[in-house]
Coordinates of C-alpha atoms and ligand atoms in Angstrom, one line a residue:
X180 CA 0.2 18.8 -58.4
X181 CA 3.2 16.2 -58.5
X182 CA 2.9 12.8 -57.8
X183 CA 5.5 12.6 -55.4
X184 CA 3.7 15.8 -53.6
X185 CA 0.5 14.2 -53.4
X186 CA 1.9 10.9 -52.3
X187 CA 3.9 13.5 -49.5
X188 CA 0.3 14.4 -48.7
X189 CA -1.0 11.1 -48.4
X190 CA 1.6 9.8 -46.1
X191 CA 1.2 12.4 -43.8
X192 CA -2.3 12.1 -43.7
X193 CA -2.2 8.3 -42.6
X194 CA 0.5 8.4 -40.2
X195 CA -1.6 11.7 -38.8
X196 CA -4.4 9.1 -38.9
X197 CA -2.5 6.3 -37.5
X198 CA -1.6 8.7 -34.3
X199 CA -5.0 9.7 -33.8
X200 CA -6.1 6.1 -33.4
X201 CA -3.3 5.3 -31.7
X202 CA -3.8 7.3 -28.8
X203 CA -7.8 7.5 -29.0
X204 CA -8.4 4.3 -30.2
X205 CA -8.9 1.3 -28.0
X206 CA -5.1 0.0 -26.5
X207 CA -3.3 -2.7 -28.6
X208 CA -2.7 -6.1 -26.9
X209 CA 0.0 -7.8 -26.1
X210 CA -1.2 -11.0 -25.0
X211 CA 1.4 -12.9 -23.1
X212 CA 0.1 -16.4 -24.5
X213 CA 1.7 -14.8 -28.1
X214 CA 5.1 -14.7 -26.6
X215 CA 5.4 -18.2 -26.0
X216 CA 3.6 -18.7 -22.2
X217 CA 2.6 -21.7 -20.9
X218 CA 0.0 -21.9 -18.0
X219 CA 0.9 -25.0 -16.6
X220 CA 1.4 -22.9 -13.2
X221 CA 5.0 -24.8 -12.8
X222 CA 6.6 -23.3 -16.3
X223 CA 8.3 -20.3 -15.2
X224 CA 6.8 -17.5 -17.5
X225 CA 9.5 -14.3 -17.0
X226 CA 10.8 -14.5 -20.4
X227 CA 7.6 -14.4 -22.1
X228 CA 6.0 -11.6 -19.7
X229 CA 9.1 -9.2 -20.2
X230 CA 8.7 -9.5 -24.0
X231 CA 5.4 -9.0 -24.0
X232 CA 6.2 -6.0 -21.7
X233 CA 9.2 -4.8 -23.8
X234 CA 7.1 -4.6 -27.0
X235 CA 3.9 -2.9 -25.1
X236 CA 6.3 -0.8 -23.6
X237 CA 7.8 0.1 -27.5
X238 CA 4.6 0.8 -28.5
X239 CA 3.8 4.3 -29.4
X240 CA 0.3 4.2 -28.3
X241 CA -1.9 2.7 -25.9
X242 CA -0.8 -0.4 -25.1
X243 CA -1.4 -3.5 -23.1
X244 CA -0.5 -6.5 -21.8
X245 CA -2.4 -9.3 -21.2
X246 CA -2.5 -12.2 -19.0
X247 CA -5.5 -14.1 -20.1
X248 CA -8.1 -15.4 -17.6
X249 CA -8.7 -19.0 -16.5
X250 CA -5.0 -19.7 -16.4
X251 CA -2.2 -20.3 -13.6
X252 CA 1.0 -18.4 -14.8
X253 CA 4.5 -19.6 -12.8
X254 CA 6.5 -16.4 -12.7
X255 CA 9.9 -15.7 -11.2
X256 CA 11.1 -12.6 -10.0
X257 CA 10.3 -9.9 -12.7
X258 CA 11.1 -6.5 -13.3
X259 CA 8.5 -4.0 -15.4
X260 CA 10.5 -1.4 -16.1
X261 CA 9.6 2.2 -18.3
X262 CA 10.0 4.7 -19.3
X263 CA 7.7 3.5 -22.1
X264 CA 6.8 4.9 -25.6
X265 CA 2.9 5.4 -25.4
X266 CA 1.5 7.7 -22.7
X267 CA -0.4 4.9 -21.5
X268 CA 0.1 1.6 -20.4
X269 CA -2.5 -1.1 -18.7
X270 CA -1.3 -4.5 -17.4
X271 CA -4.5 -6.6 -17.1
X272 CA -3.8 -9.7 -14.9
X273 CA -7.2 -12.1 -15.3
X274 CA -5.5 -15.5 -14.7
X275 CA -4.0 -16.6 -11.8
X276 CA -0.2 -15.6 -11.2
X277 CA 2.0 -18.1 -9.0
X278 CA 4.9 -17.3 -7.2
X279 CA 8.2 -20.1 -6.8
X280 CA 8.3 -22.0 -4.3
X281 CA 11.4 -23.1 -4.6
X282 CA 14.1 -21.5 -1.7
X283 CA 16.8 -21.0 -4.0
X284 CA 14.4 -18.1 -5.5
X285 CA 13.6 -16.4 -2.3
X286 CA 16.5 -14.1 -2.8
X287 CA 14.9 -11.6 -4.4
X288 CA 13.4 -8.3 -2.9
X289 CA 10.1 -8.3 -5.2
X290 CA 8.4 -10.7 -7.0
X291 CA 6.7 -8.4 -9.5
X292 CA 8.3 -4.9 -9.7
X293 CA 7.2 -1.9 -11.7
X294 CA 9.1 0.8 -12.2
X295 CA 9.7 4.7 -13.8
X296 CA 6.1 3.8 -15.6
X297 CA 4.0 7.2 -16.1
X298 CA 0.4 6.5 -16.5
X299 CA -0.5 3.0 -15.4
X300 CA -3.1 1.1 -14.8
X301 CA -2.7 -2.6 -13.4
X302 CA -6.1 -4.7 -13.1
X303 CA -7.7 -7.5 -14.6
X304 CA -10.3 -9.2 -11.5
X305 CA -6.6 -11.5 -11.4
X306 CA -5.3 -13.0 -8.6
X307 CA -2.0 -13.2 -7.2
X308 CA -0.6 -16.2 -5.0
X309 CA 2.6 -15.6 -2.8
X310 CA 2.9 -19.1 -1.7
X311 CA 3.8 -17.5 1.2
X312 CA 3.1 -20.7 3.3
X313 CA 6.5 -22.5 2.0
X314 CA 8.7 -19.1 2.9
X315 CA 7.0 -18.0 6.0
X316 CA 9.7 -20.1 8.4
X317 CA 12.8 -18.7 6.4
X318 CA 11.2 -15.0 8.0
X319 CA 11.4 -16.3 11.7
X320 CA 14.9 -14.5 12.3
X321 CA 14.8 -16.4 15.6
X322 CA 14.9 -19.6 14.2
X323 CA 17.2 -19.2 11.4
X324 CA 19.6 -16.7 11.9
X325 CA 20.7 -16.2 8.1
X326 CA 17.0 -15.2 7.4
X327 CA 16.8 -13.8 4.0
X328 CA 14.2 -10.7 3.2
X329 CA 11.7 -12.4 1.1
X330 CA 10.7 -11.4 -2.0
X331 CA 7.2 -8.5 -1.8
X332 CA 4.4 -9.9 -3.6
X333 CA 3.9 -6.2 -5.9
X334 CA 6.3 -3.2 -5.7
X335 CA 5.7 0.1 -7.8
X336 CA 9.1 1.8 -7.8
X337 CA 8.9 5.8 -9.3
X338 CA 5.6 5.2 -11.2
X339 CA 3.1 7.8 -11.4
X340 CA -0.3 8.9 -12.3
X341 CA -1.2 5.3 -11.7
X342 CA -4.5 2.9 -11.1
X343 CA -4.4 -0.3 -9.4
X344 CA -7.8 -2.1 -9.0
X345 CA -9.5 -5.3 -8.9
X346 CA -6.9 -7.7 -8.3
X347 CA -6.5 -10.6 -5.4
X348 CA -3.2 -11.0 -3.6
X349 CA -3.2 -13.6 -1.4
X350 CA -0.1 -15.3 0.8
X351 CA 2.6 -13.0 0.0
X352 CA 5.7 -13.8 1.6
X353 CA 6.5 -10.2 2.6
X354 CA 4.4 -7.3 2.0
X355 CA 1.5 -7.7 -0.8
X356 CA 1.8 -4.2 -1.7
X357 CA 4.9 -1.8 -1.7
X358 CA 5.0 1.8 -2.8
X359 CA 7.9 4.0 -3.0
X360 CA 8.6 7.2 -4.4
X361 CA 5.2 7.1 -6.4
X362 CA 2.8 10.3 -7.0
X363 CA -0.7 10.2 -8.0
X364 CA -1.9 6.4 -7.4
X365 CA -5.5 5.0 -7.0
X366 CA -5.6 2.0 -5.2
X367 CA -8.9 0.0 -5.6
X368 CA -11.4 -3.0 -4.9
X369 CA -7.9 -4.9 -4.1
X370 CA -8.9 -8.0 -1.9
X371 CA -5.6 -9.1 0.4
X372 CA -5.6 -11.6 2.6
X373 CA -3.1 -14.2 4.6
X374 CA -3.0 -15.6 7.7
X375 CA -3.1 -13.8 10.9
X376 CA -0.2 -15.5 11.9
X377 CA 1.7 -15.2 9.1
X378 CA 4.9 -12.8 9.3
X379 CA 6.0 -9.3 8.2
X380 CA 2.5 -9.9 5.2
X381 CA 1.6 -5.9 5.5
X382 CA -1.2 -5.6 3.2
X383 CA 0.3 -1.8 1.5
X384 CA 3.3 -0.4 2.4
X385 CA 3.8 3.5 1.3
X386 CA 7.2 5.2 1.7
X387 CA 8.2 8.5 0.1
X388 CA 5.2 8.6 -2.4
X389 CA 2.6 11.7 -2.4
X390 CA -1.3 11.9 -3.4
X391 CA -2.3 7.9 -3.0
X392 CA -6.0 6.8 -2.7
X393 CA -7.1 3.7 -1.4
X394 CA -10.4 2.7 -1.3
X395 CA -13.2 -0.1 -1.2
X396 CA -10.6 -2.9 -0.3
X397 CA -10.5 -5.6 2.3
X398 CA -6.9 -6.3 3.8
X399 CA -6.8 -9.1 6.3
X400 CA -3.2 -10.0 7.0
X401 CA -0.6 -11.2 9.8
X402 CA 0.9 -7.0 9.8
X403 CA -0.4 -4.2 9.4
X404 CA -3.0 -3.6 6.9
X405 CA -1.8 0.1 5.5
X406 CA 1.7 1.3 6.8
X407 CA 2.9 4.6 6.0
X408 CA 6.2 5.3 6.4
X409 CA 8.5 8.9 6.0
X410 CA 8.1 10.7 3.1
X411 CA 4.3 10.0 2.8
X412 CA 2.3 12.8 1.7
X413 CA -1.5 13.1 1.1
X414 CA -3.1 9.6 1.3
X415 CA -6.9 9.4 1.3
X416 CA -7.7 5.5 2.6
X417 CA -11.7 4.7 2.8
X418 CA -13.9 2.2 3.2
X419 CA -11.6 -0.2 3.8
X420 CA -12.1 -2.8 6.0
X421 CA -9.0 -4.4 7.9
X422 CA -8.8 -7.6 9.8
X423 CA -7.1 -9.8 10.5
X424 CA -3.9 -8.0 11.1
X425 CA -2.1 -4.7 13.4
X426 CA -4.5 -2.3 11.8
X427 CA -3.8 1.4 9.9
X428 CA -0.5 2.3 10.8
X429 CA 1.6 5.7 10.6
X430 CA 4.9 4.4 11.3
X431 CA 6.6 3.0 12.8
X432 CA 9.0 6.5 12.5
X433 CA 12.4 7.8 14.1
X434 CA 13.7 4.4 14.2
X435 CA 17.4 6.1 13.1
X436 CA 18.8 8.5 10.5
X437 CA 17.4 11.0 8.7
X438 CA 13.5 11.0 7.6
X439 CA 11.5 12.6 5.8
X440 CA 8.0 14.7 7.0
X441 CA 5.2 12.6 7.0
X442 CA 2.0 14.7 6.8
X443 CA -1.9 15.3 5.4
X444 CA -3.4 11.3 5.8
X445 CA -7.4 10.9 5.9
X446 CA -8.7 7.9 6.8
X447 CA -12.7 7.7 6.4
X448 CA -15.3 5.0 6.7
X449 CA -13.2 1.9 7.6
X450 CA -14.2 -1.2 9.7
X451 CA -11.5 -3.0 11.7
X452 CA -12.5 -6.5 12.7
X453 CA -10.2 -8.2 15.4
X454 CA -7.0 -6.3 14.2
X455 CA -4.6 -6.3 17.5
X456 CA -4.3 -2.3 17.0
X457 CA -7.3 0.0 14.7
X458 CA -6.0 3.5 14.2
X459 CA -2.0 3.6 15.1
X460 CA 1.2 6.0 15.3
X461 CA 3.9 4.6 16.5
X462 CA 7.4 6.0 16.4
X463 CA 10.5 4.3 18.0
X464 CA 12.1 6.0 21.5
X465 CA 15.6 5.5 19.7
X466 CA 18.6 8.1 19.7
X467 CA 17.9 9.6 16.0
X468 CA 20.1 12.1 14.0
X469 CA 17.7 15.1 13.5
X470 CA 14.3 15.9 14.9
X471 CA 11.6 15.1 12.3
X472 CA 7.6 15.8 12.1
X473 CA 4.5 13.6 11.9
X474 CA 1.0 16.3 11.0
X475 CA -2.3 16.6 9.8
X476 CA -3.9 13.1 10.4
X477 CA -8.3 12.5 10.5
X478 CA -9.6 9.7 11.1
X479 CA -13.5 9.7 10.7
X480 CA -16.9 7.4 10.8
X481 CA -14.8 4.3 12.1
X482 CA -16.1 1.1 13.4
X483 CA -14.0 -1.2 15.9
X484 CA -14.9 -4.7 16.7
X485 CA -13.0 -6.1 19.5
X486 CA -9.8 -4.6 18.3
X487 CA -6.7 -4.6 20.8
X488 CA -5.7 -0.7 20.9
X489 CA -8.9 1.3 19.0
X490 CA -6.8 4.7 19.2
X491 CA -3.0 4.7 19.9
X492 CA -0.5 6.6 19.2
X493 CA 3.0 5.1 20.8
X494 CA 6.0 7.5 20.7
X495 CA 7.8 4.2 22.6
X496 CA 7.0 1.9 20.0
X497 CA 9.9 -1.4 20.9
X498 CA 8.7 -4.4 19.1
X499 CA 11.9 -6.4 19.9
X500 CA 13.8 -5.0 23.5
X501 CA 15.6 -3.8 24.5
X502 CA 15.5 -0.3 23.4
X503 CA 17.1 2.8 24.8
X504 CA 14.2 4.5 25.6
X505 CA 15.1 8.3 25.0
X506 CA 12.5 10.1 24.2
X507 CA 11.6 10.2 20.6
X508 CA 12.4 13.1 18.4
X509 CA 9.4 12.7 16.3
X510 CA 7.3 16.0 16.7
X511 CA 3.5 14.9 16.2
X512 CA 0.2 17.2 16.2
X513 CA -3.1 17.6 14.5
X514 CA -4.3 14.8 14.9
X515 CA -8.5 14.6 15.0
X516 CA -10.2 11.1 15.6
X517 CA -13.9 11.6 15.0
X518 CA -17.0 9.5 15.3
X519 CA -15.3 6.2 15.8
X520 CA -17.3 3.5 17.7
X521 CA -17.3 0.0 18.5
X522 CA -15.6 -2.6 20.8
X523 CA -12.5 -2.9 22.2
X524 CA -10.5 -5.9 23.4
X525 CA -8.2 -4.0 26.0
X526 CA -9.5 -1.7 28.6
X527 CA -7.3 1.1 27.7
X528 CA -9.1 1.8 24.6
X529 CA -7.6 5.4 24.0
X530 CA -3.7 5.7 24.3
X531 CA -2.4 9.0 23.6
X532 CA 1.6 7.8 24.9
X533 CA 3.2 11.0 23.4
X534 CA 7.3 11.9 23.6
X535 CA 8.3 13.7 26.9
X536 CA 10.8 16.0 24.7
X537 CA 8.4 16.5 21.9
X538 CA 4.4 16.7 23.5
X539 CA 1.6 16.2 20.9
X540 CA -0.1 19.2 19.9
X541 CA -3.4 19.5 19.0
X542 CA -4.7 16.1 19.0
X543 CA -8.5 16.2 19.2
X544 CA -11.3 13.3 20.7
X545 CA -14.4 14.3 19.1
X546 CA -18.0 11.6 19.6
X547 CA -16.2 8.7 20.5
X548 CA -18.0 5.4 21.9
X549 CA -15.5 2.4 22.5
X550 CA -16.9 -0.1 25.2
X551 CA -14.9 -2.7 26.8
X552 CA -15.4 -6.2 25.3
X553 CA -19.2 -7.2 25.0
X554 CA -19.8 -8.1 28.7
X555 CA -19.4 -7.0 32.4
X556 CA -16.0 -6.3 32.4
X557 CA -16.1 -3.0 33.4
X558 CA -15.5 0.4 31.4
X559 CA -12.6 1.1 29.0
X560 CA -10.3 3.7 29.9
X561 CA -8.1 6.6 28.0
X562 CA -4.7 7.0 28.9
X563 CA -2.4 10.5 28.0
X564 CA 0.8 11.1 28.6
X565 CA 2.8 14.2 27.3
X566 CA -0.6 15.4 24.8
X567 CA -2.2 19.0 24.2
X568 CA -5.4 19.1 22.9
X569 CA -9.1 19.0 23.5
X570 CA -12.2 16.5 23.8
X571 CA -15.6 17.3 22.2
X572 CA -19.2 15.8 21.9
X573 CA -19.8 12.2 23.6
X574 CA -16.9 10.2 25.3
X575 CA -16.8 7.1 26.1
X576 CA -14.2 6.5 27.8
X577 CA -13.8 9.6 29.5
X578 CA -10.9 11.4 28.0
X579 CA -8.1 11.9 29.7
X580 CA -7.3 15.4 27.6
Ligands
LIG666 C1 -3.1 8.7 -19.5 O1 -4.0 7.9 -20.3 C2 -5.2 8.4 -20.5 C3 -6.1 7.4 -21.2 O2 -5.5 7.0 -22.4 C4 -5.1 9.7 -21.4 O3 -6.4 10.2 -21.6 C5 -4.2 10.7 -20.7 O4 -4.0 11.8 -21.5 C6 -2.9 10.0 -20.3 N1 -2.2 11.0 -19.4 C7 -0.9 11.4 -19.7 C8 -0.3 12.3 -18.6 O5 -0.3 11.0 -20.6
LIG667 C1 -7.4 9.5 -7.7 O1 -8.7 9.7 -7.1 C2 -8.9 11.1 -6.9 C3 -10.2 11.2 -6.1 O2 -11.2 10.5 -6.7 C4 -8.9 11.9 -8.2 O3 -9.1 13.2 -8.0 C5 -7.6 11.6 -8.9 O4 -7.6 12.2 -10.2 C6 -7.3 10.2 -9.1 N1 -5.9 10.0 -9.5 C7 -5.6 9.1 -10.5 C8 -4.2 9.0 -10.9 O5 -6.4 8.4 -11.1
LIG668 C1 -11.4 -12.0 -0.7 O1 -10.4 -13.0 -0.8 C2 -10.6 -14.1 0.2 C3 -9.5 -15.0 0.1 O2 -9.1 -15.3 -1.2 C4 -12.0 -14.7 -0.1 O3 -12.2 -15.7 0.8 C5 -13.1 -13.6 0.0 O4 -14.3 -14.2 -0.4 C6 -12.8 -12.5 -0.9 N1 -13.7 -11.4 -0.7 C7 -14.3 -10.8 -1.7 C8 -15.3 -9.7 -1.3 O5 -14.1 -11.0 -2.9
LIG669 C1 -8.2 13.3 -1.0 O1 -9.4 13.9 -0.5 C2 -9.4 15.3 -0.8 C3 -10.6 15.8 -0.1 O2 -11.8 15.1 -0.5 C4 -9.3 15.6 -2.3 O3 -9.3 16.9 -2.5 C5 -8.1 14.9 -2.8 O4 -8.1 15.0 -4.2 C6 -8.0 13.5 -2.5 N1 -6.7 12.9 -3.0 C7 -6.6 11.6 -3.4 C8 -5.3 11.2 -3.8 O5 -7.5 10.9 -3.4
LIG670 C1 -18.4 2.8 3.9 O1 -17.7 1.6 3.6 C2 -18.5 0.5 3.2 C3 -17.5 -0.7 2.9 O2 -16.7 -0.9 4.0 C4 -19.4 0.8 2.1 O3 -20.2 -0.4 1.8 C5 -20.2 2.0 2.3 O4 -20.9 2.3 1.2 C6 -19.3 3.2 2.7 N1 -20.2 4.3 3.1 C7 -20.0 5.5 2.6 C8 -21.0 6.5 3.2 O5 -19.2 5.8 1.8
LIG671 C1 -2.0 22.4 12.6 O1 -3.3 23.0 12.4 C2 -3.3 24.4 12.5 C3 -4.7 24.8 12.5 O2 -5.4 24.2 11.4 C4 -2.4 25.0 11.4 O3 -2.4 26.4 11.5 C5 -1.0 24.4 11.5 O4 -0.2 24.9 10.5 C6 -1.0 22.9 11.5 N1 0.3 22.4 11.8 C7 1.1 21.8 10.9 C8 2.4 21.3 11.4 O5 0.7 21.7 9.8
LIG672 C1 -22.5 3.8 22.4 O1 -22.4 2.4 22.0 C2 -23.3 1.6 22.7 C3 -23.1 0.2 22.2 O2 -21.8 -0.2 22.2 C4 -24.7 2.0 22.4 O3 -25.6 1.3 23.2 C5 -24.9 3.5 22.8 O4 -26.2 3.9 22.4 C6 -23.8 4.3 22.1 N1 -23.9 5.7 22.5 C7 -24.0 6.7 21.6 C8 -24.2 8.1 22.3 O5 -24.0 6.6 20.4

């Protein structure tokens, strides 16, 4: 045997060896604190966090990045952007990350973006702070008429096969949580919270994304907790529990344009505390281009406590009148609500307001128990309007289908 063939051997023995560990092996780290971070929580960070990315992202293995715990990290606006080398990447936040507070930085759409990442898992036990507080009046479009969209506290852009889990957002200054145009997400043991009061904080948003799980979070917030918008496709949300905040939300749909089906949503074992809505649809009663289709929607095992509107669905959803009030084009059916219980805070606890054009189909009552605040005020009440379907088991209030 030649040298030079057995040193040919050898060589492609390691690097054979080299791939094995790098993709079975435990990940590689790329500890931000290595590229020059300071966790002062006033030092803004970006530059070191995008190298670190930028080299994990290089990496042909597994890879990740690490923001160490015990520490406050100022960031600016950042983008996370793939696609990277390895098949896997993992962005563990332990530390605290802050967001500016300083107006001139407002003008971004997202605070921390990922995006066209396949196979990624963001955790860490972290937490991240909005300091939402400072940029909450900019959002009052009443007030300030130039009113800027503020910055979302965490958007996933185009990622898939993902994991998000054990992380804290708190005080975003828009939404905690966007995602759009994902597939294949599991979201976690996430902890959101913000004032009730607080504007346009939706705990997670989900547009044109298929296959999301959330589970075993608590969202308290000043919108909705989960909003789904069109394009949404298989989400399975449990044991969350929501409050404060406008509850689970399909919608709001057929605002304009052209959108997207949104279909096949399960939501299981959730608590809503307060919330001024629980389980919602709600699609606008605007002129829209083309006639579109909300279907397949359970909700099951839910608990209400002295939430506004338990069950609604509201085809003539009109935050801010006027509105023209045709009748939406948003076709809606299968819808089952099953074993849900508790209190509510209005005496029209069921509201089944359905489009005079378009009629639910198929929307199904089956064992549920809502009562009327906690004293004498008399029983709650269902109201229907334009809705096929069927009751079954115990009702309380008496159906109106
Ligand atoms: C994602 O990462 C896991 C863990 O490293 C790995 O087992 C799996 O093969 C990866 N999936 C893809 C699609 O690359
Ligand atoms: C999400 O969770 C479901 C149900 O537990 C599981 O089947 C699926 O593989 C998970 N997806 C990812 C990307 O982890
Ligand atoms: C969730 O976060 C809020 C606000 O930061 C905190 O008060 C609460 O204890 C946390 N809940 C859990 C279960 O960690
Ligand atoms: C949703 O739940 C169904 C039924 O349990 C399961 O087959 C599916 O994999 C789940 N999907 C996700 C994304 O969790
Ligand atoms: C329902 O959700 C709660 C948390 O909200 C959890 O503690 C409980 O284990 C869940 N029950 C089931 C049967 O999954
Ligand atoms: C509604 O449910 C019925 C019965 O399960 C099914 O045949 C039909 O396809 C569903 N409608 C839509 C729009 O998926
Ligand atoms: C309905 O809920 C009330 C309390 O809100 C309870 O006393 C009653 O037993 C429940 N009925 C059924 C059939 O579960």
């Amino acid at each position: 045997m030649s040298e030079t063939f057995f040193l040919g051997w050898v060589c492609l023995l390691m690097s054979l060896l080299q791939c094995t560990v790098e993709s079975h092996g435990p990940p590689k780290s790329f500890n931000v604190m290595e590229y020059g971070a300071i966790a002062d929580g006033a030092t803004d960070n970006s530059e070191p966090f995008l190298k670190a990315w930028k080299e994990a992202c290089e990496w042909k293995g597994r890879a990740r990045v690490l923001v160490p715990q015990g520490k406050i990290f100022m960031v600016n606006s950042i983008m996370f952007e793939g696609p990277c080398e390895g098949h896997e990447m993992e962005f563990v936040i332990s530390g605290t990350l802050k967001a500016p507070t300083d107006p001139s930085k407002f003008l971004t759409e997202n605070w921390i973006n990922f995006r066209y990442i396949d196979n990624l898992t963001v955790s860490g036990s972290g937490t991240l702070d909005g300091q939402g507080k400072v940029a909450w009046p900019y959002n009052d479009c009443r007030k300030n008429p130039h009113c800027p969209a503020l910055p979302v506290t965490m958007r996933f852009d185009f990622v898939r096969n993902a994991r998000v889990h054990h992380l804290r957002s708190i005080d975003s200054k828009n939404a905690h949580f966007i995602i759009f145009g994902c597939q294949d997400m599991n979201i976690s043991n996430i902890n959101i919270s913000a004032p009730g009061d607080s504007p346009n904080t939706d705990g997670i948003k989900i547009g044109n994304s298929q296959r999301i799980g959330i589970a075993h979070s608590i969202i308290g917030t000043g919108d909705d907790c989960i909003a789904m918008l069109p394009g949404t496709r298989e989400v399975n949300i449990s044991d969350v529990v929501c409050g404060p905040g406008h509850g689970i939300s399909i919608g709001s749909l057929g605002k304009s344009g052209d959108e997207d089906v949104l279909s096949g949503i399960v939501v299981k074992n959730c608590t809503f505390l307060g919330t001024s809505d629980g389980v919602r649809i709600k699609t606008w009663a605007n002129p829209m281009l083309k006639d579109t289709q909300a279907f397949n929607f359970v909700y099951e095992d839910i608990f209400m406590d002295n939430v506004g509107n338990p069950i609604i669905i509201d085809q003539q959803y009109c935050p801010v009148p006027p509105c023209k009030f045709v009748p939406s084009r948003v076709q809606i059916s299968n819808v089952t609500y099953r074993n849900i219980w508790g209190s509510s805070g209005s005496k029209v606890a069921v509201t089944l307001r359905c489009s005079q054009t378009r009629p639910c189909n198929n929307v199904v009552l089956e064992d549920i128990n809502l009562s009327y605040g906690r004293g004498n005020e008399g029983n709650a009440t269902a109201l229907c309007s334009h809705v096929n379907g069927h009751a079954l088991g115990k009702q309380n209030p008496a159906s109106c289908l």
